mmCIF file of C-alpha atoms in Angstrom:
data_model
loop_
_atom_site.group_PDB
_atom_site.id
_atom_site.type_symbol
_atom_site.label_atom_id
_atom_site.label_comp_id
_atom_site.label_asym_id
_atom_site.label_seq_id
_atom_site.Cartn_x
_atom_site.Cartn_y
_atom_site.Cartn_z
ATOM 1 C CA MET A 1 -2.214 -17.645 19.839
ATOM 2 C CA LYS A 2 -4.260 -14.890 21.395
ATOM 3 C CA GLU A 3 -6.989 -13.766 19.000
ATOM 4 C CA PRO A 4 -6.772 -10.041 18.123
ATOM 5 C CA LEU A 5 -10.504 -9.934 17.364
ATOM 6 C CA PRO A 6 -12.802 -8.296 17.908
ATOM 7 C CA LEU A 7 -10.958 -5.074 18.667
ATOM 8 C CA SER A 8 -11.943 -3.770 22.091
ATOM 9 C CA PRO A 9 -13.738 -0.406 22.480
ATOM 10 C CA ASP A 10 -10.515 1.052 23.924
ATOM 11 C CA VAL A 11 -8.524 -0.011 20.855
ATOM 12 C CA THR A 12 -11.087 1.300 18.383
ATOM 13 C CA SER A 13 -11.195 4.595 20.324
ATOM 14 C CA GLU A 14 -7.413 4.781 20.068
ATOM 15 C CA TYR A 15 -7.656 4.255 16.313
ATOM 16 C CA GLU A 16 -10.276 6.999 15.979
ATOM 17 C CA LYS A 17 -8.169 9.374 18.105
ATOM 18 C CA ASN A 18 -4.674 8.758 16.698
ATOM 19 C CA GLY A 19 -5.337 7.362 13.221
ATOM 20 C CA TYR A 20 -3.335 4.188 13.875
ATOM 21 C CA ILE A 21 -3.040 1.223 16.228
ATOM 22 C CA SER A 22 -0.766 -1.797 16.517
ATOM 23 C CA ILE A 23 -1.332 -5.487 17.260
ATOM 24 C CA GLU A 24 1.485 -7.596 18.674
ATOM 25 C CA THR A 25 0.346 -10.929 17.214
ATOM 26 C CA MET A 26 -1.542 -10.961 13.926
ATOM 27 C CA CYS A 27 -0.620 -14.441 12.692
ATOM 28 C CA PRO A 28 1.315 -17.464 13.993
ATOM 29 C CA PRO A 29 5.107 -17.899 13.511
ATOM 30 C CA GLU A 30 4.761 -20.677 10.930
ATOM 31 C CA GLU A 31 2.545 -18.443 8.774
ATOM 32 C CA VAL A 32 4.965 -15.531 9.101
ATOM 33 C CA GLN A 33 7.720 -17.807 7.816
ATOM 34 C CA ALA A 34 5.593 -19.128 4.954
ATOM 35 C CA ILE A 35 4.575 -15.626 3.802
ATOM 36 C CA ARG A 36 8.167 -14.433 4.050
ATOM 37 C CA GLN A 37 9.494 -17.349 1.997
ATOM 38 C CA THR A 38 6.822 -16.844 -0.673
ATOM 39 C CA LEU A 39 7.538 -13.117 -1.036
ATOM 40 C CA MET A 40 11.319 -13.485 -0.939
ATOM 41 C CA ARG A 41 11.125 -16.085 -3.715
ATOM 42 C CA MET A 42 9.108 -13.672 -5.864
ATOM 43 C CA PHE A 43 11.614 -10.881 -5.293
ATOM 44 C CA GLU A 44 14.522 -13.185 -6.132
ATOM 45 C CA ASN A 45 12.808 -14.221 -9.373
ATOM 46 C CA ARG A 46 11.663 -10.674 -10.197
ATOM 47 C CA THR A 47 8.130 -12.020 -10.483
ATOM 48 C CA GLY A 48 5.796 -9.595 -12.239
ATOM 49 C CA TYR A 49 8.555 -7.254 -13.407
ATOM 50 C CA GLU A 50 7.632 -7.363 -17.103
ATOM 51 C CA GLU A 51 3.991 -6.737 -16.175
ATOM 52 C CA GLY A 52 4.857 -3.637 -14.134
ATOM 53 C CA ALA A 53 3.878 -5.276 -10.842
ATOM 54 C CA GLN A 54 7.443 -5.396 -9.485
ATOM 55 C CA TYR A 55 9.590 -2.288 -9.554
ATOM 56 C CA ASP A 56 12.184 -0.251 -7.696
ATOM 57 C CA PHE A 57 10.297 1.896 -5.192
ATOM 58 C CA SER A 58 12.959 4.577 -4.750
ATOM 59 C CA SER A 59 14.890 4.663 -8.061
ATOM 60 C CA ARG A 60 14.378 4.348 -11.796
ATOM 61 C CA ASP A 61 14.060 0.759 -12.970
ATOM 62 C CA ASP A 62 17.104 -0.797 -14.604
ATOM 63 C CA PRO A 63 16.736 -4.516 -15.458
ATOM 64 C CA ASP A 64 20.527 -4.883 -15.554
ATOM 65 C CA LYS A 65 21.109 -3.637 -12.000
ATOM 66 C CA PRO A 66 19.982 -4.797 -8.517
ATOM 67 C CA GLN A 67 16.933 -2.961 -7.262
ATOM 68 C CA VAL A 68 17.609 -0.365 -4.561
ATOM 69 C CA PHE A 69 14.216 -0.877 -2.871
ATOM 70 C CA PRO A 70 12.228 -3.777 -4.426
ATOM 71 C CA SER A 71 8.461 -3.469 -4.351
ATOM 72 C CA LEU A 72 5.687 -5.784 -5.569
ATOM 73 C CA HIS A 73 2.009 -4.945 -6.071
ATOM 74 C CA ASP A 74 -0.677 -7.615 -5.630
ATOM 75 C CA PRO A 75 1.606 -10.591 -4.955
ATOM 76 C CA SER A 76 -1.426 -12.869 -4.547
ATOM 77 C CA HIS A 77 -1.869 -12.643 -8.342
ATOM 78 C CA TYR A 78 1.196 -14.885 -8.477
ATOM 79 C CA ALA A 79 0.724 -16.756 -5.174
ATOM 80 C CA PRO A 80 -3.050 -17.110 -4.481
ATOM 81 C CA GLU A 81 -2.327 -18.926 -1.204
ATOM 82 C CA LEU A 82 -1.500 -15.523 0.330
ATOM 83 C CA LEU A 83 -5.229 -14.796 0.527
ATOM 84 C CA LYS A 84 -5.934 -18.088 2.330
ATOM 85 C CA THR A 85 -3.921 -17.116 5.414
ATOM 86 C CA GLN A 86 -4.982 -16.301 8.953
ATOM 87 C CA TYR A 87 -3.430 -12.883 8.316
ATOM 88 C CA HIS A 88 -5.855 -12.127 5.488
ATOM 89 C CA LYS A 89 -8.832 -13.526 7.410
ATOM 90 C CA ARG A 90 -8.110 -11.441 10.506
ATOM 91 C CA ALA A 91 -7.211 -8.351 8.490
ATOM 92 C CA LEU A 92 -10.563 -8.475 6.684
ATOM 93 C CA ALA A 93 -12.438 -8.842 9.973
ATOM 94 C CA ILE A 94 -10.596 -5.838 11.442
ATOM 95 C CA ALA A 95 -11.276 -3.763 8.321
ATOM 96 C CA ARG A 96 -14.992 -4.547 8.549
ATOM 97 C CA GLN A 97 -15.012 -3.652 12.229
ATOM 98 C CA LEU A 98 -13.356 -0.271 11.585
ATOM 99 C CA LEU A 99 -14.837 0.632 8.188
ATOM 100 C CA GLY A 100 -18.110 -1.295 8.048
ATOM 101 C CA GLU A 101 -19.409 -4.512 6.509
ATOM 102 C CA ASP A 102 -18.875 -3.208 2.959
ATOM 103 C CA ALA A 103 -15.097 -3.215 3.480
ATOM 104 C CA ALA A 104 -13.143 -5.382 1.045
ATOM 105 C CA LEU A 105 -9.567 -5.861 -0.117
ATOM 106 C CA TYR A 106 -8.438 -3.052 -2.441
ATOM 107 C CA GLY A 107 -4.836 -4.117 -2.974
ATOM 108 C CA GLU A 108 -1.620 -5.548 -1.580
ATOM 109 C CA HIS A 109 1.946 -4.321 -1.418
ATOM 110 C CA ALA A 110 5.179 -6.073 -0.454
ATOM 111 C CA LEU A 111 8.233 -3.944 0.337
ATOM 112 C CA LEU A 112 11.774 -5.262 0.739
ATOM 113 C CA LYS A 113 14.391 -2.947 2.253
ATOM 114 C CA PRO A 114 17.791 -4.494 1.594
ATOM 115 C CA ALA A 115 20.289 -4.945 4.421
ATOM 116 C CA ARG A 116 22.563 -2.021 5.357
ATOM 117 C CA HIS A 117 21.415 0.380 2.656
ATOM 118 C CA GLY A 118 17.628 0.045 2.283
ATOM 119 C CA PRO A 119 16.419 3.656 1.828
ATOM 120 C CA GLU A 120 13.796 5.516 3.807
ATOM 121 C CA THR A 121 10.136 5.762 2.800
ATOM 122 C CA PRO A 122 9.337 9.511 2.871
ATOM 123 C CA TRP A 123 6.609 11.027 5.056
ATOM 124 C CA HIS A 124 3.324 10.797 3.181
ATOM 125 C CA GLN A 125 -0.409 10.180 3.328
ATOM 126 C CA ASP A 126 -1.702 7.215 1.318
ATOM 127 C CA GLU A 127 -4.636 9.221 -0.040
ATOM 128 C CA ALA A 128 -2.157 11.465 -1.868
ATOM 129 C CA PHE A 129 -1.663 8.574 -4.327
ATOM 130 C CA ARG A 130 -5.404 8.226 -5.077
ATOM 131 C CA SER A 131 -7.530 9.975 -7.699
ATOM 132 C CA PRO A 132 -8.733 13.350 -6.348
ATOM 133 C CA ASP A 133 -12.147 12.735 -7.969
ATOM 134 C CA PHE A 134 -13.285 10.331 -5.248
ATOM 135 C CA GLU A 135 -14.065 10.432 -1.526
ATOM 136 C CA TYR A 136 -12.548 7.477 0.316
ATOM 137 C CA ARG A 137 -12.588 5.495 3.518
ATOM 138 C CA GLU A 138 -9.530 3.260 3.544
ATOM 139 C CA LEU A 139 -6.992 1.677 5.877
ATOM 140 C CA SER A 140 -3.748 -0.266 5.534
ATOM 141 C CA ILE A 141 -2.561 -3.208 7.631
ATOM 142 C CA TRP A 142 1.261 -3.438 7.649
ATOM 143 C CA LEU A 143 2.573 -6.858 8.677
ATOM 144 C CA ALA A 144 6.163 -7.216 9.960
ATOM 145 C CA LEU A 145 7.777 -10.412 8.623
ATOM 146 C CA GLN A 146 10.703 -10.120 11.050
ATOM 147 C CA PRO A 147 11.150 -7.986 14.168
ATOM 148 C CA VAL A 148 11.208 -4.274 13.255
ATOM 149 C CA GLY A 149 12.563 -1.306 15.158
ATOM 150 C CA ALA A 150 14.516 1.902 14.669
ATOM 151 C CA VAL A 151 17.521 0.168 13.090
ATOM 152 C CA ASN A 152 15.645 -1.497 10.224
ATOM 153 C CA GLY A 153 12.748 0.874 9.568
ATOM 154 C CA CYS A 154 9.651 0.320 11.681
ATOM 155 C CA MET A 155 6.572 2.398 10.958
ATOM 156 C CA GLN A 156 6.394 5.916 12.423
ATOM 157 C CA PHE A 157 3.205 7.980 12.681
ATOM 158 C CA ILE A 158 2.061 11.516 13.487
ATOM 159 C CA PRO A 159 -0.848 10.966 15.923
ATOM 160 C CA GLY A 160 -4.076 12.710 14.929
ATOM 161 C CA SER A 161 -2.853 13.646 11.423
ATOM 162 C CA HIS A 162 -5.719 11.668 9.874
ATOM 163 C CA ARG A 163 -8.059 14.489 10.889
ATOM 164 C CA GLN A 164 -6.354 16.839 8.423
ATOM 165 C CA GLU A 165 -7.112 17.189 4.734
ATOM 166 C CA VAL A 166 -4.681 15.705 2.227
ATOM 167 C CA LEU A 167 -1.571 17.887 2.526
ATOM 168 C CA GLU A 168 0.695 19.032 -0.300
ATOM 169 C CA HIS A 169 2.960 16.325 -1.695
ATOM 170 C CA ARG A 170 5.634 16.143 -4.380
ATOM 171 C CA SER A 171 7.821 13.593 -6.118
ATOM 172 C CA PRO A 172 11.310 13.319 -4.596
ATOM 173 C CA GLY A 173 13.598 15.674 -6.503
ATOM 174 C CA TYR A 174 10.496 16.646 -8.524
ATOM 175 C CA ASP A 175 11.135 13.552 -10.651
ATOM 176 C CA LYS A 176 7.678 12.246 -11.595
ATOM 177 C CA ALA A 177 9.175 9.025 -12.933
ATOM 178 C CA LEU A 178 9.809 7.914 -9.325
ATOM 179 C CA HIS A 179 7.233 6.015 -7.293
ATOM 180 C CA PRO A 180 7.340 7.676 -3.864
ATOM 181 C CA LEU A 181 5.548 10.841 -2.867
ATOM 182 C CA GLU A 182 6.752 12.965 0.021
ATOM 183 C CA CYS A 183 4.694 15.401 2.065
ATOM 184 C CA CYS A 184 6.221 18.869 1.668
ATOM 185 C CA ALA A 185 3.745 20.713 3.900
ATOM 186 C CA ASP A 186 4.508 21.837 7.450
ATOM 187 C CA PHE A 187 3.638 19.278 10.107
ATOM 188 C CA PRO A 188 5.104 18.455 13.552
ATOM 189 C CA ARG A 189 7.762 15.893 12.695
ATOM 190 C CA ASP A 190 8.988 16.057 16.288
ATOM 191 C CA GLN A 191 5.737 14.361 17.343
ATOM 192 C CA ALA A 192 6.533 11.207 15.351
ATOM 193 C CA VAL A 193 5.885 7.965 17.228
ATOM 194 C CA PRO A 194 7.905 4.891 16.163
ATOM 195 C CA VAL A 195 6.065 1.569 16.511
ATOM 196 C CA PRO A 196 8.473 -1.390 16.903
ATOM 197 C CA LEU A 197 6.918 -4.810 16.333
ATOM 198 C CA PRO A 198 7.800 -8.490 16.706
ATOM 199 C CA ALA A 199 7.597 -10.753 13.678
ATOM 200 C CA GLY A 200 3.897 -11.336 13.023
ATOM 201 C CA GLY A 201 2.845 -8.026 14.557
ATOM 202 C CA CYS A 202 1.155 -5.303 12.555
ATOM 203 C CA THR A 203 0.191 -1.660 12.462
ATOM 204 C CA ILE A 204 -3.156 -0.426 11.135
ATOM 205 C CA HIS A 205 -3.480 3.141 9.884
ATOM 206 C CA ASP A 206 -5.973 5.443 8.190
ATOM 207 C CA MET A 207 -5.188 6.592 4.658
ATOM 208 C CA ARG A 208 -4.703 10.197 5.817
ATOM 209 C CA THR A 209 -2.381 9.368 8.715
ATOM 210 C CA LEU A 210 1.110 10.734 8.041
ATOM 211 C CA HIS A 211 3.652 7.917 8.227
ATOM 212 C CA TYR A 212 7.300 7.172 7.459
ATOM 213 C CA THR A 213 9.911 4.420 7.726
ATOM 214 C CA ALA A 214 13.606 5.063 8.249
ATOM 215 C CA PRO A 215 16.423 3.397 6.267
ATOM 216 C CA ASN A 216 17.323 -0.209 7.036
ATOM 217 C CA THR A 217 20.834 -0.077 8.496
ATOM 218 C CA SER A 218 20.678 -3.606 9.962
ATOM 219 C CA GLU A 219 22.536 -6.648 8.652
ATOM 220 C CA ALA A 220 19.333 -8.330 7.380
ATOM 221 C CA PRO A 221 16.683 -7.376 4.806
ATOM 222 C CA ARG A 222 13.447 -5.933 6.141
ATOM 223 C CA LEU A 223 10.271 -7.287 4.540
ATOM 224 C CA ALA A 224 6.720 -6.032 5.073
ATOM 225 C CA TYR A 225 3.423 -7.191 3.547
ATOM 226 C CA ILE A 226 0.592 -4.658 3.438
ATOM 227 C CA LEU A 227 -3.101 -5.341 2.853
ATOM 228 C CA ILE A 228 -5.227 -2.323 1.880
ATOM 229 C CA PHE A 229 -8.997 -2.286 2.509
ATOM 230 C CA ASN A 230 -11.677 0.231 1.606
ATOM 231 C CA VAL A 231 -15.418 0.701 1.248
ATOM 232 C CA PRO A 232 -16.913 1.846 -2.104
ATOM 233 C CA PRO A 233 -15.506 5.337 -2.820
ATOM 234 C CA THR A 234 -17.912 8.086 -3.848
ATOM 235 C CA TYR A 235 -17.319 9.678 -7.251
ATOM 236 C CA LYS A 236 -17.166 13.475 -7.084
ATOM 237 C CA PRO A 237 -15.522 14.782 -10.270
ATOM 238 C CA GLY A 238 -13.675 18.042 -9.746
ATOM 239 C CA LEU A 239 -13.737 17.597 -5.977
ATOM 240 C CA ARG A 240 -10.119 18.751 -5.618
ATOM 241 C CA LYS A 241 -6.764 18.842 -7.412
ATOM 242 C CA PHE A 242 -3.634 16.796 -6.702
ATOM 243 C CA PRO A 243 -1.076 18.553 -8.945
ATOM 244 C CA TRP A 244 1.653 16.156 -7.824
ATOM 245 C CA LEU A 245 -0.130 13.370 -9.743
ATOM 246 C CA GLU A 246 -0.403 15.329 -13.001
ATOM 247 C CA GLY A 247 2.129 14.089 -15.541
ATOM 248 C CA ARG A 248 3.361 11.358 -13.221
ATOM 249 C CA ARG A 249 4.586 8.382 -15.237
ATOM 250 C CA THR A 250 6.781 5.668 -13.766
ATOM 251 C CA ASP A 251 8.773 2.982 -15.547
ATOM 252 C CA SER A 252 6.464 0.297 -14.156
ATOM 253 C CA GLN A 253 3.405 2.090 -15.552
ATOM 254 C CA VAL A 254 5.015 2.096 -18.989
ATOM 255 C CA ARG A 255 5.753 -1.651 -18.743
ATOM 256 C CA LYS A 256 2.218 -2.362 -17.570
ATOM 257 C CA ARG A 257 0.665 -0.528 -20.502
ATOM 258 C CA GLU A 258 2.895 -2.377 -22.944
ATOM 259 C CA TRP A 259 1.939 -5.668 -21.311
ATOM 260 C CA HIS A 260 -1.759 -4.749 -21.597
ATOM 261 C CA ARG A 261 -1.291 -4.022 -25.300
ATOM 262 C CA ARG A 262 0.256 -7.478 -25.751
ATOM 263 C CA GLY A 263 -2.830 -9.144 -24.266
ATOM 264 C CA GLY A 264 -2.093 -8.797 -20.574
ATOM 265 C CA ILE A 265 -5.365 -6.966 -19.972
ATOM 266 C CA ALA A 266 -7.253 -10.253 -20.362
ATOM 267 C CA VAL A 267 -4.916 -11.931 -17.861
ATOM 268 C CA GLU A 268 -5.444 -9.128 -15.351
ATOM 269 C CA VAL A 269 -9.230 -9.311 -15.683
ATOM 270 C CA MET A 270 -9.155 -13.057 -15.006
ATOM 271 C CA ARG A 271 -6.954 -12.527 -11.955
ATOM 272 C CA ARG A 272 -9.274 -9.915 -10.522
ATOM 273 C CA LEU A 273 -12.573 -11.663 -11.245
ATOM 274 C CA PRO A 274 -12.437 -13.979 -8.171
ATOM 275 C CA ARG A 275 -12.426 -10.960 -5.846
ATOM 276 C CA ALA A 276 -14.904 -8.860 -7.829
ATOM 277 C CA ARG A 277 -17.832 -7.690 -5.668
ATOM 278 C CA LEU A 278 -20.439 -8.297 -8.368
ATOM 279 C CA THR A 279 -23.300 -8.709 -5.896
ATOM 280 C CA SER A 280 -22.911 -5.149 -4.603
ATOM 281 C CA GLY A 281 -24.235 -2.330 -6.754
ATOM 282 C CA LYS A 282 -21.963 0.195 -5.000
ATOM 283 C CA TRP A 283 -18.851 -1.840 -5.786
ATOM 284 C CA VAL A 284 -19.867 -2.441 -9.408
ATOM 285 C CA ALA A 285 -20.579 1.262 -9.912
ATOM 286 C CA TRP A 286 -17.232 2.267 -8.402
ATOM 287 C CA ALA A 287 -15.316 -0.264 -10.502
ATOM 288 C CA ALA A 288 -16.971 0.959 -13.708
ATOM 289 C CA ILE A 289 -16.390 4.655 -12.969
ATOM 290 C CA ARG A 290 -12.796 3.989 -11.909
ATOM 291 C CA ALA A 291 -12.057 2.016 -15.079
ATOM 292 C CA VAL A 292 -13.504 4.738 -17.341
ATOM 293 C CA SER A 293 -11.692 7.454 -15.355
ATOM 294 C CA LYS A 294 -8.355 5.633 -15.723
ATOM 295 C CA VAL A 295 -8.750 5.264 -19.493
ATOM 296 C CA TRP A 296 -9.916 8.867 -19.923
ATOM 297 C CA ASN A 297 -7.053 10.328 -17.869
ATOM 298 C CA ARG A 298 -4.325 8.027 -19.228
ATOM 299 C CA PRO A 299 -1.393 10.002 -20.679
ATOM 300 C CA ARG A 300 -1.520 10.002 -24.496
#
């Protein structure tokens, strides 16, 4: 397999110019199959549902009904082998090349669009989901676990949109119990560039790059596994306001808080300790400030 590293100067220039790039081969076919099988098994078993880690991305959660758009945060908490893959190794190296040597894994996300009726993911910027009290440098690496194209919802980007500020967003239908955010500002949708990929290919995009995926109208489910990397954010309280986050409370957040009250907080700390960057003062400071900020701003 051709190594995608290091990224050439032309590729890094393209990333800086457009806010995204793609790589045709990120990991070998046998690893693609292994990751896919692991994630599909977790979706079938509803792994992490009671802890708030698995949820319906586009609809309210109903444990008695099939999920419209299953989503799972941090699947390696339940399958640690996911972080021992070539995919993770290469993704970390790319993140450090683009963001700097302080770059580290911030989180993971698996998204399963069911066959024939998997809904769209609205246009958005990832930073719109983050606390407005921090300055960030972050990127996401989106791995296709089967070929993706227009029919099953490949990634689409607005080139150069990462050079804008965070635009106005809202919850779909103004329902703040739903997970997605959609950008409701004016931007040139006609400039969208779809990026089809083979299985094992990936896109890499900046957290301010506007992106979207169309519905899956194919006869097979579409599965993607995203790794998110950042460098230590800088705390700047009162820096800006994201009114679309105020009062936002999803079903999975409610389940997670209940799980924490039942002792799950200790389990989560133990899961996160192996990746804690305790040797870096910047990372320790950010983790402490973030934890206090989350508790302080938690809905009462």
